[in-house]
Amino acid sequence: MQLCQIAATTQENSNNYLLNTKTKNVKRLIILFVAATCTLGTFAQGAKEKMATNKMDTTSNILYTCTMHPEVLSEKPGKCSKCGMDLVQKKVGKIYTCSMHPDMISDKPGKCPKCGMDMVEKKSTGKMKK
């Protein structure tokens, strides 16, 4: 009888030990997972900031226009959409654009031809964004 109690107690102690060991291992895995997630999140945010500093601000005070159709304006060189002539460079003081239609640009304030909203000044820095 006493031998059975000792065997049962030993079995119970062994089960408790295994349970405690498994619990400790699970806790360690959870802590490791949380630490890894936080570390990766931190590095991802750092990489995101570095990418933003490498982008050049494309806003400038130079527009391209057609000599035959001055209402045709573009921020890049190309061909006139009406006659196909090469667009020529035009230096302007301010550039205005529609907040709903950023492709609509002008060298003077006014209304957007697509939606009728007021054109707003497009901010330019000419420097790298930080």
PDB file of C-alpha atoms in Angstrom:
ATOM      1  CA  MET A   1       0.000   0.000   0.000  1.00  0.00           C
ATOM      2  CA  GLN A   2       2.732   2.381   0.945  1.00  0.00           C
ATOM      3  CA  LEU A   3       4.613   1.488  -2.234  1.00  0.00           C
ATOM      4  CA  CYS A   4       1.519   2.345  -4.290  1.00  0.00           C
ATOM      5  CA  GLN A   5       1.289   5.733  -2.543  1.00  0.00           C
ATOM      6  CA  ILE A   6       4.945   6.432  -3.250  1.00  0.00           C
ATOM      7  CA  ALA A   7       4.482   5.441  -6.895  1.00  0.00           C
ATOM      8  CA  ALA A   8       1.360   7.625  -7.176  1.00  0.00           C
ATOM      9  CA  THR A   9       3.135  10.559  -5.498  1.00  0.00           C
ATOM     10  CA  THR A  10       6.129  10.123  -7.804  1.00  0.00           C
ATOM     11  CA  GLN A  11       3.824  10.003 -10.837  1.00  0.00           C
ATOM     12  CA  GLU A  12       1.998  13.132  -9.624  1.00  0.00           C
ATOM     13  CA  ASN A  13       5.277  14.985  -9.027  1.00  0.00           C
ATOM     14  CA  SER A  14       6.485  13.953 -12.461  1.00  0.00           C
ATOM     15  CA  ASN A  15       3.258  15.236 -14.064  1.00  0.00           C
ATOM     16  CA  ASN A  16       3.528  18.539 -12.166  1.00  0.00           C
ATOM     17  CA  TYR A  17       7.136  18.908 -13.261  1.00  0.00           C
ATOM     18  CA  LEU A  18       6.204  18.300 -16.918  1.00  0.00           C
ATOM     19  CA  LEU A  19       3.286  20.724 -16.658  1.00  0.00           C
ATOM     20  CA  ASN A  20       5.485  23.407 -15.101  1.00  0.00           C
ATOM     21  CA  THR A  21       8.162  22.855 -17.735  1.00  0.00           C
ATOM     22  CA  LYS A  22       5.624  23.129 -20.568  1.00  0.00           C
ATOM     23  CA  THR A  23       4.128  26.266 -19.014  1.00  0.00           C
ATOM     24  CA  LYS A  24       7.572  27.839 -18.705  1.00  0.00           C
ATOM     25  CA  ASN A  25       8.377  26.962 -22.305  1.00  0.00           C
ATOM     26  CA  VAL A  26       5.098  28.461 -23.537  1.00  0.00           C
ATOM     27  CA  LYS A  27       5.747  31.624 -21.529  1.00  0.00           C
ATOM     28  CA  ARG A  28       9.255  31.861 -22.988  1.00  0.00           C
ATOM     29  CA  LEU A  29       7.901  31.436 -26.517  1.00  0.00           C
ATOM     30  CA  ILE A  30       5.279  34.131 -25.958  1.00  0.00           C
ATOM     31  CA  ILE A  31       7.883  36.553 -24.595  1.00  0.00           C
ATOM     32  CA  LEU A  32      10.221  35.769 -27.494  1.00  0.00           C
ATOM     33  CA  PHE A  33       7.388  36.297 -30.003  1.00  0.00           C
ATOM     34  CA  VAL A  34       6.412  39.655 -28.476  1.00  0.00           C
ATOM     35  CA  ALA A  35      10.049  40.810 -28.402  1.00  0.00           C
ATOM     36  CA  ALA A  36      10.574  39.774 -32.031  1.00  0.00           C
ATOM     37  CA  THR A  37       7.390  41.533 -33.134  1.00  0.00           C
ATOM     38  CA  CYS A  38       8.374  44.761 -31.368  1.00  0.00           C
ATOM     39  CA  THR A  39      11.881  44.633 -32.824  1.00  0.00           C
ATOM     40  CA  LEU A  40      10.633  44.055 -36.371  1.00  0.00           C
ATOM     41  CA  GLY A  41       8.081  46.830 -35.991  1.00  0.00           C
ATOM     42  CA  THR A  42      10.775  49.234 -34.857  1.00  0.00           C
ATOM     43  CA  PHE A  43      13.063  48.390 -37.763  1.00  0.00           C
ATOM     44  CA  ALA A  44      10.194  48.624 -40.241  1.00  0.00           C
ATOM     45  CA  GLN A  45       9.377  52.138 -39.039  1.00  0.00           C
ATOM     46  CA  GLY A  46      13.023  53.132 -39.370  1.00  0.00           C
ATOM     47  CA  ALA A  47      13.173  51.827 -42.939  1.00  0.00           C
ATOM     48  CA  LYS A  48       9.991  53.712 -43.799  1.00  0.00           C
ATOM     49  CA  GLU A  49      11.539  56.996 -42.618  1.00  0.00           C
ATOM     50  CA  LYS A  50      14.706  56.355 -44.649  1.00  0.00           C
ATOM     51  CA  MET A  51      12.651  55.737 -47.791  1.00  0.00           C
ATOM     52  CA  ALA A  52      10.833  59.047 -47.332  1.00  0.00           C
ATOM     53  CA  THR A  53      14.103  60.998 -47.127  1.00  0.00           C
ATOM     54  CA  ASN A  54      15.313  59.542 -50.416  1.00  0.00           C
ATOM     55  CA  LYS A  55      12.345  60.826 -52.402  1.00  0.00           C
ATOM     56  CA  MET A  56      12.908  64.063 -54.239  1.00  0.00           C
ATOM     57  CA  ASP A  57      10.289  66.796 -54.080  1.00  0.00           C
ATOM     58  CA  THR A  58       9.149  67.091 -57.690  1.00  0.00           C
ATOM     59  CA  THR A  59       7.259  70.337 -57.166  1.00  0.00           C
ATOM     60  CA  SER A  60       8.973  73.202 -59.022  1.00  0.00           C
ATOM     61  CA  ASN A  61       8.091  76.548 -60.534  1.00  0.00           C
ATOM     62  CA  ILE A  62       8.640  75.352 -64.096  1.00  0.00           C
ATOM     63  CA  LEU A  63       5.747  74.366 -66.326  1.00  0.00           C
ATOM     64  CA  TYR A  64       5.718  73.250 -69.928  1.00  0.00           C
ATOM     65  CA  THR A  65       3.275  74.805 -72.361  1.00  0.00           C
ATOM     66  CA  CYS A  66       2.428  74.796 -76.046  1.00  0.00           C
ATOM     67  CA  THR A  67       3.309  77.951 -77.991  1.00  0.00           C
ATOM     68  CA  MET A  68       0.085  77.610 -80.018  1.00  0.00           C
ATOM     69  CA  HIS A  69      -2.149  76.607 -77.090  1.00  0.00           C
ATOM     70  CA  PRO A  70      -1.053  78.406 -73.879  1.00  0.00           C
ATOM     71  CA  GLU A  71      -3.884  76.798 -71.924  1.00  0.00           C
ATOM     72  CA  VAL A  72      -2.154  73.405 -72.319  1.00  0.00           C
ATOM     73  CA  LEU A  73       0.136  73.071 -69.289  1.00  0.00           C
ATOM     74  CA  SER A  74       2.205  70.177 -67.992  1.00  0.00           C
ATOM     75  CA  GLU A  75       4.740  69.629 -65.216  1.00  0.00           C
ATOM     76  CA  LYS A  76       6.907  67.504 -67.553  1.00  0.00           C
ATOM     77  CA  PRO A  77       8.165  67.977 -71.082  1.00  0.00           C
ATOM     78  CA  GLY A  78       6.158  66.298 -73.805  1.00  0.00           C
ATOM     79  CA  LYS A  79       3.818  66.940 -76.716  1.00  0.00           C
ATOM     80  CA  CYS A  80       0.788  69.228 -76.877  1.00  0.00           C
ATOM     81  CA  SER A  81      -2.436  67.239 -76.552  1.00  0.00           C
ATOM     82  CA  LYS A  82      -4.140  69.455 -79.174  1.00  0.00           C
ATOM     83  CA  CYS A  83      -1.561  69.845 -81.957  1.00  0.00           C
ATOM     84  CA  GLY A  84       1.331  67.505 -81.109  1.00  0.00           C
ATOM     85  CA  MET A  85       3.991  70.246 -80.951  1.00  0.00           C
ATOM     86  CA  ASP A  86       6.770  70.005 -78.372  1.00  0.00           C
ATOM     87  CA  LEU A  87       5.976  71.751 -75.112  1.00  0.00           C
ATOM     88  CA  VAL A  88       8.351  74.561 -74.163  1.00  0.00           C
ATOM     89  CA  GLN A  89       9.590  75.442 -70.704  1.00  0.00           C
ATOM     90  CA  LYS A  90       7.869  78.322 -68.910  1.00  0.00           C
ATOM     91  CA  LYS A  91       9.055  79.710 -65.564  1.00  0.00           C
ATOM     92  CA  VAL A  92       6.150  80.746 -63.346  1.00  0.00           C
ATOM     93  CA  GLY A  93       5.962  82.346 -59.907  1.00  0.00           C
ATOM     94  CA  LYS A  94       3.323  80.028 -58.442  1.00  0.00           C
ATOM     95  CA  ILE A  95       1.639  76.842 -59.567  1.00  0.00           C
ATOM     96  CA  TYR A  96      -2.014  76.234 -58.785  1.00  0.00           C
ATOM     97  CA  THR A  97      -3.758  72.874 -58.792  1.00  0.00           C
ATOM     98  CA  CYS A  98      -7.149  71.394 -57.955  1.00  0.00           C
ATOM     99  CA  SER A  99      -7.232  69.462 -54.690  1.00  0.00           C
ATOM    100  CA  MET A 100      -9.592  66.911 -56.272  1.00  0.00           C
ATOM    101  CA  HIS A 101      -7.837  66.718 -59.655  1.00  0.00           C
ATOM    102  CA  PRO A 102      -4.054  67.092 -59.176  1.00  0.00           C
ATOM    103  CA  ASP A 103      -3.540  66.696 -62.939  1.00  0.00           C
ATOM    104  CA  MET A 104      -5.286  70.059 -63.452  1.00  0.00           C
ATOM    105  CA  ILE A 105      -2.587  72.724 -63.109  1.00  0.00           C
ATOM    106  CA  SER A 106      -2.445  76.447 -63.833  1.00  0.00           C
ATOM    107  CA  ASP A 107      -0.049  79.348 -63.473  1.00  0.00           C
ATOM    108  CA  LYS A 108      -2.787  81.573 -62.039  1.00  0.00           C
ATOM    109  CA  PRO A 109      -5.607  81.063 -59.499  1.00  0.00           C
ATOM    110  CA  GLY A 110      -9.050  80.208 -60.766  1.00  0.00           C
ATOM    111  CA  LYS A 111     -11.617  77.421 -60.902  1.00  0.00           C
ATOM    112  CA  CYS A 112     -10.969  73.799 -61.801  1.00  0.00           C
ATOM    113  CA  PRO A 113     -12.447  73.106 -65.260  1.00  0.00           C
ATOM    114  CA  LYS A 114     -13.518  69.603 -64.184  1.00  0.00           C
ATOM    115  CA  CYS A 115     -15.300  70.285 -60.879  1.00  0.00           C
ATOM    116  CA  GLY A 116     -15.425  74.075 -60.418  1.00  0.00           C
ATOM    117  CA  MET A 117     -13.512  74.066 -57.115  1.00  0.00           C
ATOM    118  CA  ASP A 118     -11.002  76.824 -56.388  1.00  0.00           C
ATOM    119  CA  MET A 119      -7.454  76.040 -57.501  1.00  0.00           C
ATOM    120  CA  VAL A 120      -5.004  76.093 -54.578  1.00  0.00           C
ATOM    121  CA  GLU A 121      -1.319  76.986 -54.594  1.00  0.00           C
ATOM    122  CA  LYS A 122       0.972  74.000 -54.891  1.00  0.00           C
ATOM    123  CA  LYS A 123       3.713  74.277 -52.300  1.00  0.00           C
ATOM    124  CA  SER A 124       7.266  73.924 -53.561  1.00  0.00           C
ATOM    125  CA  THR A 125      10.515  73.589 -51.645  1.00  0.00           C
ATOM    126  CA  GLY A 126      12.990  72.416 -54.265  1.00  0.00           C
ATOM    127  CA  LYS A 127      14.766  70.431 -51.542  1.00  0.00           C
ATOM    128  CA  MET A 128      14.824  66.828 -50.403  1.00  0.00           C
ATOM    129  CA  LYS A 129      11.888  65.842 -48.202  1.00  0.00           C
ATOM    130  CA  LYS A 130      12.765  64.751 -44.685  1.00  0.00           C
TER     131      LYS A 130
END
